[in-house]
Amino acid sequence: MLSKCSFKIILFLLASSLIAGSNFALDIESDAFKNGGYIPDRYTCDAQDFSPVLSWSNAPQATKSFALIVDDPDASFKVWVHWVIFNIPAETSKLKENITIDELSSLGIVQGTNDFEVLDYRGPCPPQGKPHRYSFKLYALDMKLSLEEGATKSELIKAIQGHIIAETKIVVSYQR
């Protein structure tokens, strides 16, 4: 017979593995940079300003769509939004480098408005000085969103509340 303490430990371990399996399995990466590293110039305003290749794995089975937000929490007066896309189909697990608006649209992916007031990726472009961090946050959702093209980050965040079944991010830095 298990002691009360042993039973609590087993329950804790079971709960931890369930939580880890459902909330922490989703993973995002890029062939262009590593988490915690620096983003190459080609993905910034100092060069081609291409969107980087991104791929993800281990999405929960209940995933109906994904949303992606790229932002700079180190901007001087607010978190600066560089890219907002959503309704990424559940079967999609990769975005190619320099993906165009037309290519995204043909996949059914909807773009929101970033803080440059455009419907497109705009890469890091910090002022001279200290490095800024850039978060590429991916959300697995249990639904497809009814938001219109041009939705803002705040509208997207509001719409996905209660529908996030997993999330992950990769953070890189850039300095001018």
PDB file of C-alpha atoms in Angstrom:
ATOM      1  CA  MET A   1       0.000   0.000   0.000  1.00  0.00           C
ATOM      2  CA  LEU A   2       1.284   3.478  -0.849  1.00  0.00           C
ATOM      3  CA  SER A   3       1.882   5.996   1.875  1.00  0.00           C
ATOM      4  CA  LYS A   4       0.036   9.290   1.682  1.00  0.00           C
ATOM      5  CA  CYS A   5       3.312  11.046   0.791  1.00  0.00           C
ATOM      6  CA  SER A   6       4.146   8.534  -1.987  1.00  0.00           C
ATOM      7  CA  PHE A   7       0.653   8.894  -3.419  1.00  0.00           C
ATOM      8  CA  LYS A   8       1.005  12.710  -3.514  1.00  0.00           C
ATOM      9  CA  ILE A   9       4.378  12.413  -5.258  1.00  0.00           C
ATOM     10  CA  ILE A  10       2.926  10.064  -7.890  1.00  0.00           C
ATOM     11  CA  LEU A  11      -0.019  12.433  -8.459  1.00  0.00           C
ATOM     12  CA  PHE A  12       2.362  15.372  -8.774  1.00  0.00           C
ATOM     13  CA  LEU A  13       4.537  13.523 -11.314  1.00  0.00           C
ATOM     14  CA  LEU A  14       1.498  12.457 -13.345  1.00  0.00           C
ATOM     15  CA  ALA A  15       0.098  15.992 -13.355  1.00  0.00           C
ATOM     16  CA  SER A  16       3.500  17.421 -14.307  1.00  0.00           C
ATOM     17  CA  SER A  17       3.862  15.057 -17.239  1.00  0.00           C
ATOM     18  CA  LEU A  18       0.340  15.861 -18.459  1.00  0.00           C
ATOM     19  CA  ILE A  19       1.018  19.591 -18.240  1.00  0.00           C
ATOM     20  CA  ALA A  20       4.375  19.237 -19.972  1.00  0.00           C
ATOM     21  CA  GLY A  21       2.849  17.090 -22.696  1.00  0.00           C
ATOM     22  CA  SER A  22       0.028  19.489 -23.443  1.00  0.00           C
ATOM     23  CA  ASN A  23       1.543  22.921 -22.877  1.00  0.00           C
ATOM     24  CA  PHE A  24       5.264  22.646 -23.452  1.00  0.00           C
ATOM     25  CA  ALA A  25       5.614  20.246 -26.377  1.00  0.00           C
ATOM     26  CA  LEU A  26       5.180  22.824 -29.152  1.00  0.00           C
ATOM     27  CA  ASP A  27       8.577  23.916 -30.437  1.00  0.00           C
ATOM     28  CA  ILE A  28       9.624  26.629 -32.900  1.00  0.00           C
ATOM     29  CA  GLU A  29      12.989  27.071 -34.578  1.00  0.00           C
ATOM     30  CA  SER A  30      14.689  28.719 -37.513  1.00  0.00           C
ATOM     31  CA  ASP A  31      17.462  27.644 -39.852  1.00  0.00           C
ATOM     32  CA  ALA A  32      18.515  31.311 -39.873  1.00  0.00           C
ATOM     33  CA  PHE A  33      19.270  31.765 -36.148  1.00  0.00           C
ATOM     34  CA  LYS A  34      19.261  30.041 -32.791  1.00  0.00           C
ATOM     35  CA  ASN A  35      17.196  30.889 -29.734  1.00  0.00           C
ATOM     36  CA  GLY A  36      19.205  33.403 -27.695  1.00  0.00           C
ATOM     37  CA  GLY A  37      21.434  34.268 -30.652  1.00  0.00           C
ATOM     38  CA  TYR A  38      21.608  37.208 -33.043  1.00  0.00           C
ATOM     39  CA  ILE A  39      19.389  37.616 -36.077  1.00  0.00           C
ATOM     40  CA  PRO A  40      21.395  37.994 -39.318  1.00  0.00           C
ATOM     41  CA  ASP A  41      21.261  41.337 -41.151  1.00  0.00           C
ATOM     42  CA  ARG A  42      19.304  39.888 -44.108  1.00  0.00           C
ATOM     43  CA  TYR A  43      16.203  39.745 -41.856  1.00  0.00           C
ATOM     44  CA  THR A  44      16.521  43.385 -40.736  1.00  0.00           C
ATOM     45  CA  CYS A  45      15.984  46.865 -42.127  1.00  0.00           C
ATOM     46  CA  ASP A  46      19.753  47.114 -42.652  1.00  0.00           C
ATOM     47  CA  ALA A  47      19.651  44.602 -45.517  1.00  0.00           C
ATOM     48  CA  GLN A  48      16.907  42.724 -47.422  1.00  0.00           C
ATOM     49  CA  ASP A  49      14.368  42.761 -44.553  1.00  0.00           C
ATOM     50  CA  PHE A  50      13.329  39.190 -45.440  1.00  0.00           C
ATOM     51  CA  SER A  51      11.066  37.238 -43.135  1.00  0.00           C
ATOM     52  CA  PRO A  52      13.101  34.315 -41.772  1.00  0.00           C
ATOM     53  CA  VAL A  53      12.347  30.653 -42.320  1.00  0.00           C
ATOM     54  CA  LEU A  54      10.419  29.355 -39.309  1.00  0.00           C
ATOM     55  CA  SER A  55       9.398  25.796 -38.568  1.00  0.00           C
ATOM     56  CA  TRP A  56       7.565  24.186 -35.701  1.00  0.00           C
ATOM     57  CA  SER A  57       6.787  20.733 -34.423  1.00  0.00           C
ATOM     58  CA  ASN A  58       4.893  18.831 -31.734  1.00  0.00           C
ATOM     59  CA  ALA A  59       1.621  20.696 -32.137  1.00  0.00           C
ATOM     60  CA  PRO A  60      -1.223  19.295 -30.038  1.00  0.00           C
ATOM     61  CA  GLN A  61      -3.680  17.118 -31.970  1.00  0.00           C
ATOM     62  CA  ALA A  62      -6.511  19.535 -31.155  1.00  0.00           C
ATOM     63  CA  THR A  63      -4.791  22.369 -33.060  1.00  0.00           C
ATOM     64  CA  LYS A  64      -7.115  24.007 -35.607  1.00  0.00           C
ATOM     65  CA  SER A  65      -4.828  26.945 -36.513  1.00  0.00           C
ATOM     66  CA  PHE A  66      -1.727  28.857 -35.466  1.00  0.00           C
ATOM     67  CA  ALA A  67      -1.011  32.538 -34.876  1.00  0.00           C
ATOM     68  CA  LEU A  68       2.395  34.221 -34.919  1.00  0.00           C
ATOM     69  CA  ILE A  69       3.440  37.522 -33.383  1.00  0.00           C
ATOM     70  CA  VAL A  70       6.902  39.046 -33.759  1.00  0.00           C
ATOM     71  CA  ASP A  71       7.666  41.963 -31.481  1.00  0.00           C
ATOM     72  CA  ASP A  72      10.400  43.968 -29.758  1.00  0.00           C
ATOM     73  CA  PRO A  73       9.838  44.342 -26.006  1.00  0.00           C
ATOM     74  CA  ASP A  74      12.897  46.619 -25.730  1.00  0.00           C
ATOM     75  CA  ALA A  75      11.529  49.492 -27.826  1.00  0.00           C
ATOM     76  CA  SER A  76      11.739  52.733 -25.876  1.00  0.00           C
ATOM     77  CA  PHE A  77       8.080  53.687 -25.539  1.00  0.00           C
ATOM     78  CA  LYS A  78       6.094  50.447 -26.140  1.00  0.00           C
ATOM     79  CA  VAL A  79       6.433  46.860 -27.299  1.00  0.00           C
ATOM     80  CA  TRP A  80       6.970  47.321 -31.033  1.00  0.00           C
ATOM     81  CA  VAL A  81       5.102  44.874 -33.292  1.00  0.00           C
ATOM     82  CA  HIS A  82       6.939  43.632 -36.408  1.00  0.00           C
ATOM     83  CA  TRP A  83       4.593  40.927 -37.723  1.00  0.00           C
ATOM     84  CA  VAL A  84       1.105  39.607 -37.004  1.00  0.00           C
ATOM     85  CA  ILE A  85      -0.242  36.581 -38.866  1.00  0.00           C
ATOM     86  CA  PHE A  86      -3.028  34.177 -37.993  1.00  0.00           C
ATOM     87  CA  ASN A  87      -5.239  31.386 -39.319  1.00  0.00           C
ATOM     88  CA  ILE A  88      -2.104  29.492 -40.236  1.00  0.00           C
ATOM     89  CA  PRO A  89      -3.576  26.077 -41.132  1.00  0.00           C
ATOM     90  CA  ALA A  90      -3.052  23.316 -38.570  1.00  0.00           C
ATOM     91  CA  GLU A  91      -1.269  21.155 -41.158  1.00  0.00           C
ATOM     92  CA  THR A  92       1.312  23.901 -41.797  1.00  0.00           C
ATOM     93  CA  SER A  93       4.595  23.472 -39.946  1.00  0.00           C
ATOM     94  CA  LYS A  94       6.903  25.836 -41.804  1.00  0.00           C
ATOM     95  CA  LEU A  95       7.063  29.298 -43.330  1.00  0.00           C
ATOM     96  CA  LYS A  96       9.717  29.782 -45.978  1.00  0.00           C
ATOM     97  CA  GLU A  97      12.179  32.660 -46.032  1.00  0.00           C
ATOM     98  CA  ASN A  98      10.866  35.888 -47.534  1.00  0.00           C
ATOM     99  CA  ILE A  99       7.326  34.555 -47.808  1.00  0.00           C
ATOM    100  CA  THR A 100       5.189  37.051 -49.700  1.00  0.00           C
ATOM    101  CA  ILE A 101       1.759  38.429 -48.897  1.00  0.00           C
ATOM    102  CA  ASP A 102       0.354  36.549 -51.905  1.00  0.00           C
ATOM    103  CA  GLU A 103       1.952  33.264 -50.803  1.00  0.00           C
ATOM    104  CA  LEU A 104       0.553  33.668 -47.285  1.00  0.00           C
ATOM    105  CA  SER A 105      -2.879  34.490 -48.667  1.00  0.00           C
ATOM    106  CA  SER A 106      -2.833  31.458 -50.980  1.00  0.00           C
ATOM    107  CA  LEU A 107      -2.303  29.295 -47.880  1.00  0.00           C
ATOM    108  CA  GLY A 108      -5.276  30.923 -46.146  1.00  0.00           C
ATOM    109  CA  ILE A 109      -3.029  32.818 -43.735  1.00  0.00           C
ATOM    110  CA  VAL A 110      -4.277  36.264 -42.729  1.00  0.00           C
ATOM    111  CA  GLN A 111      -1.970  39.172 -41.920  1.00  0.00           C
ATOM    112  CA  GLY A 112      -2.546  41.759 -39.277  1.00  0.00           C
ATOM    113  CA  THR A 113      -1.223  45.297 -39.172  1.00  0.00           C
ATOM    114  CA  ASN A 114       2.160  45.791 -37.536  1.00  0.00           C
ATOM    115  CA  ASP A 115       3.424  48.982 -35.900  1.00  0.00           C
ATOM    116  CA  PHE A 116       4.884  50.111 -39.228  1.00  0.00           C
ATOM    117  CA  GLU A 117       1.204  50.210 -40.288  1.00  0.00           C
ATOM    118  CA  VAL A 118       1.633  47.598 -43.036  1.00  0.00           C
ATOM    119  CA  LEU A 119       0.420  44.043 -43.611  1.00  0.00           C
ATOM    120  CA  ASP A 120       3.826  42.419 -43.889  1.00  0.00           C
ATOM    121  CA  TYR A 121       6.938  41.402 -41.992  1.00  0.00           C
ATOM    122  CA  ARG A 122       9.234  44.261 -41.036  1.00  0.00           C
ATOM    123  CA  GLY A 123      12.436  43.133 -39.407  1.00  0.00           C
ATOM    124  CA  PRO A 124      14.473  44.535 -36.556  1.00  0.00           C
ATOM    125  CA  CYS A 125      15.395  48.184 -36.954  1.00  0.00           C
ATOM    126  CA  PRO A 126      16.390  49.455 -33.512  1.00  0.00           C
ATOM    127  CA  PRO A 127      18.081  52.787 -32.891  1.00  0.00           C
ATOM    128  CA  GLN A 128      21.861  52.814 -32.488  1.00  0.00           C
ATOM    129  CA  GLY A 129      22.921  51.577 -29.074  1.00  0.00           C
ATOM    130  CA  LYS A 130      22.071  48.604 -26.953  1.00  0.00           C
ATOM    131  CA  PRO A 131      20.797  45.347 -28.438  1.00  0.00           C
ATOM    132  CA  HIS A 132      17.065  44.760 -28.666  1.00  0.00           C
ATOM    133  CA  ARG A 133      15.372  41.382 -28.225  1.00  0.00           C
ATOM    134  CA  TYR A 134      12.884  40.098 -30.800  1.00  0.00           C
ATOM    135  CA  SER A 135      10.327  37.453 -29.853  1.00  0.00           C
ATOM    136  CA  PHE A 136       8.804  35.129 -32.446  1.00  0.00           C
ATOM    137  CA  LYS A 137       5.774  33.798 -30.521  1.00  0.00           C
ATOM    138  CA  LEU A 138       3.725  30.957 -31.961  1.00  0.00           C
ATOM    139  CA  TYR A 139       0.318  30.002 -30.583  1.00  0.00           C
ATOM    140  CA  ALA A 140      -1.515  26.738 -31.313  1.00  0.00           C
ATOM    141  CA  LEU A 141      -5.237  27.471 -31.205  1.00  0.00           C
ATOM    142  CA  ASP A 142      -8.314  25.292 -30.876  1.00  0.00           C
ATOM    143  CA  MET A 143     -10.164  27.303 -33.531  1.00  0.00           C
ATOM    144  CA  LYS A 144      -9.816  29.298 -36.713  1.00  0.00           C
ATOM    145  CA  LEU A 145     -10.267  33.010 -36.014  1.00  0.00           C
ATOM    146  CA  SER A 146     -12.923  35.229 -37.536  1.00  0.00           C
ATOM    147  CA  LEU A 147     -10.716  38.335 -37.404  1.00  0.00           C
ATOM    148  CA  GLU A 148     -10.362  40.391 -40.557  1.00  0.00           C
ATOM    149  CA  GLU A 149      -7.129  41.155 -42.366  1.00  0.00           C
ATOM    150  CA  GLY A 150      -5.428  44.125 -40.727  1.00  0.00           C
ATOM    151  CA  ALA A 151      -6.249  43.132 -37.148  1.00  0.00           C
ATOM    152  CA  THR A 152      -3.769  44.490 -34.623  1.00  0.00           C
ATOM    153  CA  LYS A 153      -1.735  42.514 -32.119  1.00  0.00           C
ATOM    154  CA  SER A 154      -4.051  43.593 -29.307  1.00  0.00           C
ATOM    155  CA  GLU A 155      -7.119  42.468 -31.289  1.00  0.00           C
ATOM    156  CA  LEU A 156      -5.439  39.130 -31.973  1.00  0.00           C
ATOM    157  CA  ILE A 157      -4.449  38.647 -28.323  1.00  0.00           C
ATOM    158  CA  LYS A 158      -8.031  39.368 -27.260  1.00  0.00           C
ATOM    159  CA  ALA A 159      -9.437  36.936 -29.848  1.00  0.00           C
ATOM    160  CA  ILE A 160      -7.154  34.044 -28.850  1.00  0.00           C
ATOM    161  CA  GLN A 161      -7.840  34.255 -25.111  1.00  0.00           C
ATOM    162  CA  GLY A 162      -9.295  30.956 -23.972  1.00  0.00           C
ATOM    163  CA  HIS A 163      -8.296  29.278 -27.254  1.00  0.00           C
ATOM    164  CA  ILE A 164      -4.533  28.830 -26.752  1.00  0.00           C
ATOM    165  CA  ILE A 165      -3.730  25.141 -26.342  1.00  0.00           C
ATOM    166  CA  ALA A 166       0.045  25.523 -26.627  1.00  0.00           C
ATOM    167  CA  GLU A 167       2.562  28.282 -27.195  1.00  0.00           C
ATOM    168  CA  THR A 168       6.256  28.637 -27.770  1.00  0.00           C
ATOM    169  CA  LYS A 169       8.742  31.299 -28.749  1.00  0.00           C
ATOM    170  CA  ILE A 170      12.216  31.902 -30.001  1.00  0.00           C
ATOM    171  CA  VAL A 171      14.013  35.087 -28.935  1.00  0.00           C
ATOM    172  CA  VAL A 172      16.897  36.676 -30.838  1.00  0.00           C
ATOM    173  CA  SER A 173      18.791  39.950 -30.530  1.00  0.00           C
ATOM    174  CA  TYR A 174      19.888  42.651 -32.919  1.00  0.00           C
ATOM    175  CA  GLN A 175      22.045  45.733 -32.434  1.00  0.00           C
ATOM    176  CA  ARG A 176      22.996  48.596 -34.731  1.00  0.00           C
TER     177      ARG A 176
END
